[in-house]
Amino acid sequence: MSYPLPILVQTPAHSQVGGPLSWLSEQTLAPGTLVRVPLGKRETLGIVWPVATPPAPVPDPVRLRPITDALTALTPLTPAWCQLVDFAASYYQRAAGEVALAALPPQLRELGSEQLARRLKRQAAAPAPSATEQAPTLTPEQQAVMAQIEAQAGPFLLFGATGSGKTEVYLRCVQQLLAREPEAQALVMVPEINLTPQLEERFAARFGAEAVVSLHSGMTNPQRLKSWLAAHSGAARIVLGTRMAVFASMPALKLIVVDEEHDPSYKQQEGARYSARDLAIYRGKLENAKVILGSATPSLESWHHSRPEAEGGRYVRLHMPSRVGDGGALPLVRRVDMNHQPKHAVFSPPLLQAITERIARGEQCMVFLNRRGYAPVLHCSDCDWKSECPHCSAYRVFHKIDRTLRCHHCGFTERVPRACPSCGSPDIRPMGRGTEKLEEHLAELLAEVRRPDGSPVRIVRIDADTTKLKGELEAQLAQVHSGDVDVLVGTQMIAKGHDFRRITLVAAANPDSALFSSDFRAPERLFSLLMQAAGRAGRDAGISAQSEMWVQTQHPTHPLYDNLKKHDYPGFAAQQLKEREQAGLPPFSFQALVRAEARTQETAQAFLNAASALGTEDAVALNVTLYPAVPMSVQRVANVERAQMLIESPSRAALQRFLAGWHDTLHTVRQGPEGKGLIRWAVDVDPLAI
Ligand code: ADP
Ligand code: ZN
Ligand code: ZN
């Protein structure tokens, strides 16, 4: 007797096959079992998928093909895991097969049942957990927060200043959980791969290296498989990872921590565009696991969800305002009004003076600017030529170090021309300023300054250009930590998370552009970046009394800087939320974007507008607004034209219902005349950049 089994496989992104397909098996296999099945001429990994009605034996299995292998040595994935995948696929408008298979370690796709069995045997022979460090006594704030987490179901938003001891709270929650429940597992997520080693060290020191595994995209395939298997078998009690870890198979999951929950990296920006933070909340509810979101500058969404219960709040807000330790005061914020500084000054005289004094005292400074490269454009003063990218609607950036013009969108690189390519004039100059030029300029300004031992100033730049090679970032960070560097120059990369103990001055060279961006989330991101950066200063209690955050601005009275000065996140959030409410923007409305790419802008827009026309009736009935198709802000990348269409509704459920019904329409239009010439399209639910 043969049984037809519903099996999920990876189907091409837009094949319109959303759910499982059928194969035959000699035996019934539990849902969640991994199998290998023939698909066309290939063999591929599949998952026996739970469906409402169990399959009946088929009398005449003529058309169905049999599975090739069942990986029964592996415990089936849990029903909850399958449900998480189903939910993510339906919420984010992707095929369940794509989401499920992307969530498994790539190497699993290559293993047969025998190889896997051997692998599992090897894995089982792990040594016993190693020794653990002593935990510190909790501060009163930490104790109060722990008591609330213990007493309530959550989800929790832990709103704690940088250095207030949030990580210690996570460690302690995990510790209590593991002590109380012999099987329980905890998932701890961080936004960036380069923050995982720090965290891994702290968790390994506390719980022993054997209890902890990491899951992130920087690992090799064998490492990922090993971690995944350890989590899946329950041997790993703690999984640390980036956004992809939200899909880790953890059969006894009881606690989920999302650290720096405001960070945009939790949103996957290609393929299935999911928010790991939002899925963590869903998964916690589904599996009855406690969820803790932590941040010094929560996302406005989470802040809004954690308003008082009486006002509709769904998260429990917990507050830790003080830094740990005696001298742990927050840095003094100083605004420099650039309108009253020498014209074209990049570093105002008072900031330069302050930096000089710190260097003379043997302290460190950090200066950041949100633009890498030397100058954003090369410009001809005779004919007004600018270094446009021939393939994108963007300028190529001047990189002085290798004398190239490089497009940051498509990567197109050329040597800097000697004369203007348009009129031949030799008078071509860099316009504007990136980190590379900032570093050069600062070195000139500080050339005469001496360190306490009489030696010259040492400046180091950290950005995507200086850290391309593996290990470079770590090496540069180590230099900063060991005190070999006096001034650190870089992009926002240096403002995040790193614990620089000896930095007593942080300066934002030119942060104003975000105040007037067309992206309504730009002020939120700027505020959080500046707060994080300020949090880098004065981590060392001994010297933090003098630590300062400098902001050079043309708009010193802007409310954002006012709130920054007071370290007043709640004040900033209240003001922003009021604006968002008046404008009907998230979190007071819900959005989705459909993006389309084609050789011409007309083709891309025609597809969107045709799909929109067919959806209008439903949209009106559901109180969903369909906006007209428009070019994306960077309209052309690598010779591909890009358009987008915004869909908005005051109700998340209505938006979801509309998208679900509209899904087939998009596929139909894609097949029809308006889909001709379209290269690709995708839906982005809860987009972060509009
Ligand atoms: P956050 O995650 O909020 O930035 P951390 O948890 O990293 O803060 O704590 C900041 C510093 O204070 C760390 O060096 C940590 O070891 C230390 N720390 C945290 N809690 C305590 C405590 N209860 N007693 C002593 N030191 C602590
Ligand atoms: Zn010219
Ligand atoms: Zn380009």
XYZ file of C-alpha atoms and ligand atoms in Angstrom:
719
model
C 0.000 0.000 0.000
C 1.260 3.508 -0.855
C 0.327 6.742 0.860
C 0.245 10.143 -0.782
C 2.113 12.581 1.400
C 1.837 16.380 1.261
C 5.443 17.538 0.970
C 6.813 21.052 0.922
C 9.690 21.691 -1.473
C 11.442 24.816 -2.661
C 9.555 25.976 -5.730
C 10.689 28.909 -7.872
C 9.703 32.179 -6.212
C 6.792 32.968 -8.476
C 5.632 29.578 -9.690
C 2.401 30.299 -7.814
C 2.670 26.971 -6.006
C 2.169 28.125 -2.463
C 1.660 24.915 -0.527
C 2.813 21.306 -0.465
C 2.834 18.896 -3.441
C 2.145 15.148 -3.278
C 4.534 12.210 -3.402
C 4.012 8.577 -2.526
C 5.491 6.775 0.404
C 5.446 3.111 1.454
C 4.922 4.131 5.039
C 3.083 7.042 6.584
C 5.588 9.580 7.814
C 4.914 12.050 10.601
C 4.506 15.692 9.599
C 7.821 17.482 9.964
C 9.856 14.520 8.674
C 12.545 15.469 6.167
C 12.503 13.528 2.916
C 14.253 13.531 -0.426
C 11.977 13.591 -3.463
C 12.356 13.692 -7.257
C 11.399 17.076 -8.724
C 11.662 17.253 -12.494
C 15.079 15.805 -13.272
C 16.546 16.718 -9.894
C 16.256 15.305 -6.446
C 15.467 17.779 -3.727
C 14.915 18.112 0.007
C 11.322 18.269 1.182
C 9.386 18.348 4.429
C 6.305 16.246 5.083
C 3.834 19.027 5.800
C 0.938 19.034 8.236
C -2.377 19.570 6.441
C -5.898 19.593 7.783
C -7.049 16.193 6.471
C -4.722 13.201 6.718
C -4.017 11.648 3.310
C -5.910 8.505 2.312
C -4.130 5.533 0.711
C -4.409 5.741 -3.095
C -5.596 2.668 -4.981
C -4.111 3.697 -8.302
C -0.888 5.586 -7.783
C -0.189 6.095 -11.445
C 0.680 9.744 -11.631
C 2.362 10.351 -8.326
C 6.057 9.581 -7.924
C 7.525 7.920 -4.852
C 9.836 9.687 -2.423
C 13.484 8.625 -2.721
C 14.571 8.747 0.889
C 13.240 9.586 4.343
C 15.633 11.169 6.837
C 14.040 9.367 9.767
C 17.179 9.536 11.902
C 16.225 13.136 12.490
C 13.304 13.889 14.812
C 10.518 15.529 12.797
C 10.246 19.309 12.939
C 7.584 20.277 15.466
C 4.033 21.260 14.465
C 4.747 24.677 15.989
C 7.741 25.154 13.695
C 5.607 24.260 10.680
C 2.958 26.688 11.844
C 5.536 29.460 12.211
C 6.602 28.863 8.602
C 3.004 28.790 7.374
C 2.271 32.026 9.173
C 5.404 33.787 7.893
C 4.690 32.647 4.324
C 1.130 33.848 4.376
C 1.817 37.101 6.221
C 4.763 38.070 4.018
C 3.207 36.793 0.791
C 5.719 34.084 -0.079
C 5.527 30.370 -0.820
C 5.727 28.227 2.332
C 8.314 26.030 0.588
C 10.614 28.976 0.047
C 10.390 30.101 3.669
C 10.756 26.577 5.094
C 13.694 25.481 2.982
C 15.525 28.795 3.441
C 15.202 28.270 7.195
C 17.069 24.954 7.090
C 20.877 24.775 6.955
C 21.965 24.560 3.291
C 24.024 21.425 3.877
C 20.938 19.430 4.850
C 19.948 19.562 1.196
C 22.927 17.467 0.208
C 22.770 14.734 2.838
C 21.150 11.316 2.363
C 19.725 9.398 5.301
C 22.911 7.363 5.859
C 25.261 10.332 5.781
C 22.942 12.130 8.164
C 22.833 9.196 10.579
C 26.659 9.146 10.664
C 26.671 12.869 11.223
C 24.250 12.608 14.141
C 26.324 9.896 15.772
C 29.428 12.073 15.643
C 27.490 14.999 17.030
C 26.208 12.984 20.003
C 29.742 12.433 21.304
C 30.029 15.993 22.625
C 31.964 16.582 25.858
C 30.202 17.636 29.055
C 29.520 21.349 29.772
C 32.529 23.264 31.032
C 32.897 25.453 34.111
C 30.931 28.674 34.504
C 31.667 32.152 35.832
C 30.089 33.768 38.853
C 27.148 36.090 38.165
C 27.263 39.601 39.707
C 24.733 40.798 42.266
C 21.843 42.425 40.462
C 21.226 46.146 40.791
C 17.863 47.171 42.287
C 16.623 48.116 38.797
C 17.647 44.746 37.411
C 15.952 43.001 40.335
C 12.713 44.894 39.812
C 12.711 44.052 36.129
C 13.442 40.382 36.799
C 10.553 40.213 39.239
C 8.145 41.577 36.633
C 9.365 39.190 33.957
C 8.916 36.352 36.427
C 5.399 37.413 37.383
C 3.888 38.243 33.994
C 3.440 36.587 30.649
C 4.745 39.399 28.433
C 5.771 40.115 25.739
C 8.130 42.574 27.408
C 9.817 45.680 26.118
C 12.926 46.233 28.214
C 13.632 49.937 27.807
C 17.073 50.352 29.350
C 19.785 52.944 28.859
C 22.992 51.775 27.178
C 25.071 50.216 29.924
C 22.096 49.752 32.239
C 22.742 46.017 32.350
C 20.182 44.655 29.889
C 22.477 41.844 28.808
C 22.877 40.830 32.430
C 19.075 40.615 32.655
C 18.998 38.337 29.601
C 21.712 36.155 31.104
C 19.814 35.895 34.375
C 16.500 35.089 32.721
C 18.192 32.310 30.765
C 19.883 31.068 33.907
C 16.629 30.882 35.861
C 14.907 29.144 32.992
C 17.600 26.506 32.539
C 17.723 25.852 36.262
C 13.969 25.478 36.519
C 13.327 23.364 33.438
C 15.841 20.642 32.593
C 15.001 20.637 28.878
C 14.148 24.254 28.165
C 15.877 26.245 25.440
C 16.435 29.972 24.948
C 16.910 31.972 21.769
C 18.861 35.237 21.958
C 19.010 37.425 18.870
C 21.293 40.339 18.001
C 21.116 42.506 14.888
C 24.636 42.157 13.523
C 26.954 39.259 12.918
C 29.880 41.163 14.375
C 28.031 41.505 17.680
C 27.652 37.738 18.071
C 31.260 36.953 19.170
C 31.007 39.396 22.121
C 27.702 37.924 23.178
C 28.856 34.373 22.621
C 31.772 34.998 24.966
C 29.512 36.280 27.711
C 27.077 33.395 27.392
C 29.808 30.769 27.126
C 31.535 32.157 30.218
C 28.290 31.919 32.144
C 26.860 28.648 30.867
C 29.805 26.773 29.385
C 30.679 26.685 25.700
C 28.806 23.424 25.111
C 25.435 24.857 26.033
C 25.657 27.652 23.483
C 25.582 27.620 19.687
C 25.483 30.451 17.165
C 23.435 30.749 14.002
C 24.212 33.455 11.473
C 25.030 33.853 7.812
C 28.738 34.418 8.446
C 29.224 30.765 9.372
C 30.393 28.055 6.989
C 27.820 25.493 5.891
C 29.272 22.714 8.077
C 29.246 25.048 11.111
C 25.668 26.006 10.440
C 24.575 22.414 10.120
C 26.325 21.541 13.362
C 24.664 24.391 15.263
C 21.308 23.653 13.719
C 21.467 19.965 14.660
C 22.488 20.838 18.218
C 19.505 23.175 18.537
C 17.144 20.715 16.884
C 18.166 17.841 19.146
C 17.905 20.022 22.241
C 21.600 19.528 23.095
C 22.169 23.265 22.701
C 20.223 25.000 25.448
C 20.987 28.458 24.120
C 20.983 29.636 20.517
C 22.537 33.017 19.703
C 21.973 34.421 16.287
C 20.973 37.083 13.828
C 17.514 37.426 12.265
C 17.641 34.015 10.546
C 17.787 32.360 13.982
C 14.125 33.189 14.528
C 13.446 30.076 12.418
C 15.841 27.833 14.393
C 14.360 24.468 15.190
C 14.173 24.488 18.981
C 11.714 21.894 20.251
C 11.793 23.130 23.858
C 11.870 26.881 23.224
C 10.781 28.790 26.338
C 12.434 32.200 26.055
C 13.183 34.564 23.173
C 15.309 37.686 23.556
C 15.548 40.288 20.788
C 18.374 42.645 21.721
C 18.529 46.107 20.086
C 15.048 45.374 18.826
C 14.847 48.714 16.983
C 17.624 47.756 14.576
C 16.601 47.680 10.899
C 18.769 44.572 10.393
C 15.970 42.473 11.869
C 14.140 43.042 8.621
C 15.184 40.698 5.827
C 15.433 42.915 2.743
C 15.376 40.363 -0.046
C 13.631 37.093 -0.878
C 11.017 36.515 1.795
C 11.077 39.943 3.439
C 10.223 39.106 7.033
C 10.735 40.958 10.288
C 12.483 38.655 12.742
C 11.361 40.850 15.630
C 7.717 40.576 14.693
C 8.026 36.846 14.049
C 9.635 36.476 17.487
C 6.485 37.914 19.038
C 4.322 35.535 17.025
C 6.533 32.555 17.808
C 6.513 33.362 21.510
C 2.743 33.334 21.588
C 2.583 30.176 19.501
C 5.023 28.193 21.630
C 4.203 29.767 24.952
C 7.711 31.182 25.240
C 8.405 34.476 27.000
C 9.596 37.219 24.681
C 11.826 40.101 25.766
C 12.557 42.928 23.339
C 15.373 45.154 24.565
C 16.599 48.591 23.532
C 17.712 52.001 24.742
C 15.801 53.498 21.799
C 12.912 51.146 21.013
C 11.275 51.176 17.600
C 8.271 53.481 17.643
C 6.143 50.422 16.857
C 7.269 48.590 20.002
C 7.065 51.754 22.070
C 3.495 52.264 20.912
C 2.593 48.612 21.619
C 3.922 48.998 25.148
C 1.742 51.983 26.083
C -0.428 51.395 29.164
C -2.833 48.484 28.881
C -5.766 50.822 29.450
C -4.818 52.605 26.216
C -4.594 49.395 24.246
C -0.965 48.419 24.924
C -0.094 44.759 24.425
C 3.512 44.650 25.651
C 4.707 45.108 29.208
C 7.120 48.037 29.349
C 10.042 47.646 31.756
C 12.391 50.502 32.536
C 16.055 50.611 33.581
C 17.111 54.268 33.377
C 20.465 54.129 35.194
C 23.823 52.912 34.053
C 25.465 50.230 36.166
C 28.265 51.400 38.457
C 28.949 54.608 40.337
C 30.243 57.147 37.799
C 28.061 55.843 34.989
C 26.497 59.170 34.096
C 25.263 59.686 30.540
C 27.428 62.006 28.460
C 26.758 65.703 28.183
C 25.279 66.538 24.767
C 26.657 69.706 23.157
C 25.161 71.255 20.044
C 27.402 73.401 17.870
C 25.484 75.918 15.796
C 27.275 75.668 12.468
C 25.622 78.902 11.305
C 27.960 80.736 13.658
C 31.134 78.934 12.664
C 33.664 79.873 9.971
C 32.141 79.238 6.538
C 32.745 75.736 5.145
C 34.274 74.549 8.425
C 33.994 70.781 8.672
C 35.204 70.738 12.241
C 34.098 73.753 14.224
C 36.877 75.380 16.276
C 35.302 74.439 19.644
C 34.983 70.772 18.629
C 38.557 70.730 17.379
C 39.663 72.269 20.664
C 37.793 69.636 22.651
C 39.295 66.799 20.590
C 42.771 68.268 21.033
C 42.364 68.431 24.808
C 41.243 64.805 25.012
C 44.212 63.628 22.981
C 46.575 65.583 25.186
C 45.058 63.810 28.197
C 45.463 60.390 26.572
C 41.727 59.866 26.024
C 40.002 58.655 22.857
C 37.524 60.376 20.520
C 35.104 59.038 17.951
C 33.827 61.002 14.953
C 31.179 59.663 12.661
C 29.729 60.672 9.349
C 27.127 58.751 7.438
C 28.881 58.567 4.134
C 31.843 56.479 3.143
C 34.299 57.157 0.365
C 36.203 60.404 -0.186
C 33.562 62.559 -1.816
C 30.048 61.715 -2.974
C 30.529 63.326 -6.398
C 33.277 64.430 -8.735
C 32.334 67.699 -10.413
C 33.545 69.781 -13.376
C 33.367 73.495 -12.646
C 33.480 74.389 -16.345
C 30.590 72.390 -17.803
C 28.901 71.158 -14.612
C 29.584 67.477 -15.426
C 29.033 65.186 -12.435
C 30.218 61.617 -11.942
C 26.908 59.946 -12.686
C 26.807 56.172 -12.931
C 25.936 55.233 -16.518
C 23.854 52.314 -15.226
C 22.053 53.855 -12.253
C 20.276 57.049 -11.366
C 22.959 57.838 -8.825
C 26.386 59.476 -8.644
C 29.508 57.424 -8.445
C 31.502 58.112 -5.313
C 35.091 59.333 -5.500
C 37.463 57.007 -3.621
C 40.803 58.699 -3.316
C 42.782 55.796 -1.936
C 42.696 53.832 -5.214
C 41.646 56.807 -7.360
C 38.397 55.240 -8.492
C 34.848 56.336 -9.119
C 32.667 53.628 -7.632
C 28.903 53.212 -7.825
C 27.566 52.173 -4.413
C 24.452 50.693 -6.047
C 25.723 48.507 -8.896
C 29.433 48.432 -8.089
C 30.482 49.895 -11.457
C 34.060 51.144 -10.998
C 36.357 53.208 -13.205
C 39.628 55.014 -12.699
C 39.212 58.695 -11.993
C 39.584 60.584 -15.290
C 42.404 63.156 -15.589
C 40.133 65.639 -17.299
C 36.400 66.159 -17.561
C 35.006 63.392 -19.790
C 32.482 65.855 -21.152
C 34.426 69.053 -21.952
C 38.045 68.089 -21.381
C 38.622 70.678 -18.661
C 41.287 69.620 -16.137
C 39.360 71.451 -13.406
C 37.423 68.527 -11.921
C 37.073 68.361 -8.163
C 35.481 66.279 -5.464
C 32.307 67.843 -4.084
C 30.989 67.088 -0.611
C 32.671 64.823 1.868
C 32.887 61.174 2.928
C 34.723 59.453 5.774
C 37.910 59.128 3.736
C 38.155 62.897 3.223
C 37.081 63.536 6.808
C 39.935 61.396 8.038
C 42.429 63.156 5.755
C 41.188 66.574 6.824
C 41.293 65.734 10.501
C 44.842 64.428 10.180
C 45.887 67.809 8.732
C 44.101 69.723 11.487
C 45.667 67.622 14.229
C 49.151 67.396 12.696
C 50.729 69.524 15.406
C 48.881 67.976 18.329
C 50.835 65.635 20.586
C 49.827 62.791 22.835
C 50.938 62.806 26.494
C 54.158 60.980 25.579
C 54.953 63.532 22.858
C 54.149 61.259 19.915
C 51.839 62.278 17.037
C 48.109 61.582 16.898
C 46.926 58.231 15.594
C 43.707 58.213 13.582
C 41.924 55.115 12.350
C 38.956 54.916 9.990
C 36.400 52.108 10.175
C 33.763 51.748 7.477
C 32.632 49.279 4.826
C 35.708 50.130 2.726
C 38.302 49.452 5.417
C 36.654 46.243 6.625
C 36.022 44.362 3.398
C 38.458 41.573 4.228
C 37.602 39.004 6.860
C 39.191 39.805 10.189
C 39.950 43.460 9.389
C 37.135 44.825 11.506
C 38.193 42.724 14.487
C 41.808 43.841 14.072
C 40.834 47.506 13.879
C 38.512 47.231 16.876
C 41.287 45.553 18.840
C 43.545 48.533 18.056
C 40.940 50.880 19.475
C 40.481 48.766 22.591
C 44.201 48.478 23.280
C 44.521 52.280 23.239
C 46.629 52.363 20.044
C 44.171 54.786 18.484
C 43.393 58.343 19.555
C 40.661 59.217 17.106
C 38.292 56.770 15.480
C 36.583 58.000 12.312
C 33.791 56.053 10.655
C 30.247 55.506 9.538
C 27.361 54.383 11.737
C 29.109 51.017 11.819
C 31.223 52.266 14.756
C 28.270 53.695 16.660
C 26.552 50.364 17.197
C 26.984 48.093 20.140
C 30.750 48.086 20.546
C 31.932 48.636 24.052
C 34.723 51.238 23.820
C 35.737 51.932 27.381
C 38.175 54.782 26.887
C 36.201 56.990 24.525
C 35.225 60.234 26.236
C 34.082 62.253 23.231
C 31.762 61.255 20.415
C 31.005 63.685 17.599
C 28.429 63.583 14.820
C 30.075 65.626 12.067
C 27.031 66.424 9.947
C 23.846 64.569 10.905
C 21.266 67.124 9.673
C 20.200 65.516 6.397
C 18.000 62.967 8.185
C 15.897 65.776 9.660
C 14.467 66.586 6.261
C 14.453 63.198 4.561
C 11.493 61.998 2.507
C 11.645 58.768 4.529
C 9.379 59.272 7.544
C 11.536 56.877 9.570
C 14.738 58.906 9.068
C 14.385 60.970 12.298
C 13.724 57.800 14.292
C 16.873 56.203 12.892
C 18.936 59.345 13.474
C 17.789 59.690 17.070
C 18.558 56.087 17.827
C 21.941 56.308 16.111
C 22.897 59.421 18.094
C 21.697 57.878 21.367
C 23.649 54.704 20.626
C 26.696 56.759 19.724
C 26.362 58.790 22.906
C 26.163 55.480 24.724
C 29.638 54.643 23.424
C 31.107 57.505 25.433
C 32.086 57.120 29.028
C 31.513 53.406 29.478
C 34.395 53.470 31.901
C 33.011 54.743 35.189
C 36.395 56.232 36.160
C 36.438 58.773 33.340
C 32.816 59.125 32.320
C 32.300 62.226 34.450
C 33.784 64.269 31.602
C 32.358 62.424 28.627
C 30.619 64.380 25.888
C 28.579 63.922 22.756
C 28.974 66.696 20.154
C 26.480 67.412 17.410
C 27.386 69.877 14.640
C 24.159 71.211 13.205
C 22.571 74.051 11.252
C 19.367 73.470 13.256
C 20.389 73.495 16.904
C 16.867 74.165 18.139
C 15.316 71.208 16.330
C 13.188 69.189 18.817
C 15.116 66.025 17.950
C 18.339 67.567 19.279
C 16.481 69.006 22.265
C 15.359 65.540 23.258
C 18.804 64.142 22.568
C 20.312 66.742 24.884
C 17.990 65.570 27.650
C 18.558 61.886 26.765
C 14.803 61.902 26.553
C 13.706 59.018 24.373
C 10.110 59.084 25.710
C 9.880 62.786 24.816
C 11.200 62.151 21.327
C 8.882 59.172 20.846
C 5.830 61.115 22.012
C 6.554 63.926 19.556
C 7.195 61.528 16.655
C 4.147 59.398 17.401
C 1.978 62.493 17.454
C 3.229 63.444 13.993
C 2.741 59.919 12.728
C -0.777 59.770 14.096
C -1.689 63.048 12.428
C -0.247 61.841 9.127
C -1.805 58.382 9.430
C 1.589 56.679 9.265
C 2.744 53.470 11.011
C 2.183 52.386 13.722
C -1.223 54.052 13.177
C -1.548 52.475 9.764
C -0.198 49.371 8.082
C 1.657 49.328 4.814
C 2.825 47.048 2.070
C 4.865 47.885 -1.002
C 4.797 46.124 -4.325
C 8.009 46.630 -6.238
C 8.451 45.944 -9.920
C 11.572 45.933 -12.062
C 11.790 46.155 -15.837
C 13.937 47.576 -18.639
C 11.730 50.643 -18.836
C 9.956 52.590 -16.145
C 6.702 52.443 -18.159
C 6.750 48.637 -18.187
C 7.340 48.452 -14.448
C 4.583 50.951 -13.713
C 2.153 49.420 -16.216
C 2.330 46.107 -14.368
C 1.640 47.769 -11.015
C -1.155 49.944 -12.332
C -2.858 47.024 -14.076
C -2.772 44.957 -10.900
C -4.014 47.966 -8.973
C -6.969 48.488 -11.316
C -8.061 44.887 -10.797
C -7.767 45.262 -7.027
C -9.595 48.569 -6.649
C -13.004 47.138 -5.884
C -11.720 44.880 -3.083
C -9.538 47.638 -1.737
C -12.445 50.047 -1.428
C -14.579 47.402 0.287
C -11.809 46.691 2.797
C -10.838 50.322 3.453
C -7.431 49.761 1.879
C -5.801 52.573 -0.098
C -3.899 51.795 -3.287
C -1.518 54.591 -4.275
C -0.395 55.074 -7.872
C 2.822 53.462 -9.044
C 5.869 55.752 -8.741
C 9.586 55.385 -9.498
C 11.679 54.223 -6.534
C 13.961 56.862 -5.007
C 16.947 55.289 -6.727
C 15.027 54.745 -9.900
C 17.546 52.846 -11.988
C 20.138 50.335 -10.749
C 22.398 48.391 -13.100
C 20.235 49.470 -16.051
C 17.068 48.143 -14.481
C 14.189 50.543 -13.910
C 12.421 50.196 -10.570
C 8.930 51.247 -9.591
C 6.847 50.761 -6.491
C 3.303 51.056 -5.291
C 2.214 51.720 -1.732
C -0.763 49.956 -0.174
C -2.047 51.254 3.139
C -4.800 50.556 5.628
C -5.649 51.554 9.185
C -6.244 47.846 9.877
C -3.581 45.166 9.730
C -6.225 42.481 9.243
C -7.830 44.355 6.347
C -4.468 44.824 4.658
C -3.747 41.115 5.098
C -7.142 40.143 3.690
C -6.640 42.409 0.710
C -3.153 41.045 -0.040
C -4.317 37.444 0.249
C -7.128 38.042 -2.242
C -4.942 40.089 -4.570
C -2.133 37.530 -4.731
C -3.631 35.621 -7.671
C -4.338 38.874 -9.518
C -0.643 39.781 -9.440
C 0.221 36.379 -10.901
C -2.436 36.717 -13.594
C -1.291 40.185 -14.608
C 2.279 38.909 -14.680
C 1.238 36.279 -17.256
C -0.806 38.763 -19.308
C 0.146 41.596 -21.693
C 0.939 44.052 -18.862
C 3.453 41.595 -17.455
C 5.451 41.569 -20.660
C 9.008 42.768 -20.209
C 8.730 42.645 -16.426
C 11.933 41.307 -14.856
C 10.684 40.699 -11.348
C 8.222 41.841 -8.759
C 7.835 41.351 -5.027
C 5.607 42.336 -2.157
C 7.158 43.834 0.968
C 4.800 43.753 3.948
C 5.584 46.273 6.734
C 8.391 47.807 4.645
C 11.061 49.771 6.490
C 12.049 52.110 3.681
C 9.471 53.717 1.453
P 23.541 46.888 28.293
O 23.312 45.537 27.633
O 22.291 47.461 28.884
O 24.279 47.878 27.453
P 25.350 45.368 29.938
O 24.501 44.244 30.388
O 26.328 45.099 28.850
O 24.466 46.632 29.553
O 26.088 45.939 31.211
C 27.036 47.001 31.151
C 28.250 46.657 31.996
O 27.864 46.535 33.365
C 28.878 45.338 31.621
O 30.254 45.459 31.695
C 28.354 44.376 32.657
O 29.261 43.323 32.895
C 28.196 45.252 33.875
N 27.102 44.834 34.746
C 25.829 44.561 34.371
N 25.074 44.242 35.448
C 25.888 44.318 36.519
C 25.696 44.101 37.926
N 24.514 43.767 38.430
N 26.767 44.270 38.728
C 27.967 44.629 38.224
N 28.210 44.834 36.926
C 27.194 44.690 36.076
Zn 33.446 69.618 -18.026
Zn 25.629 52.061 -10.775
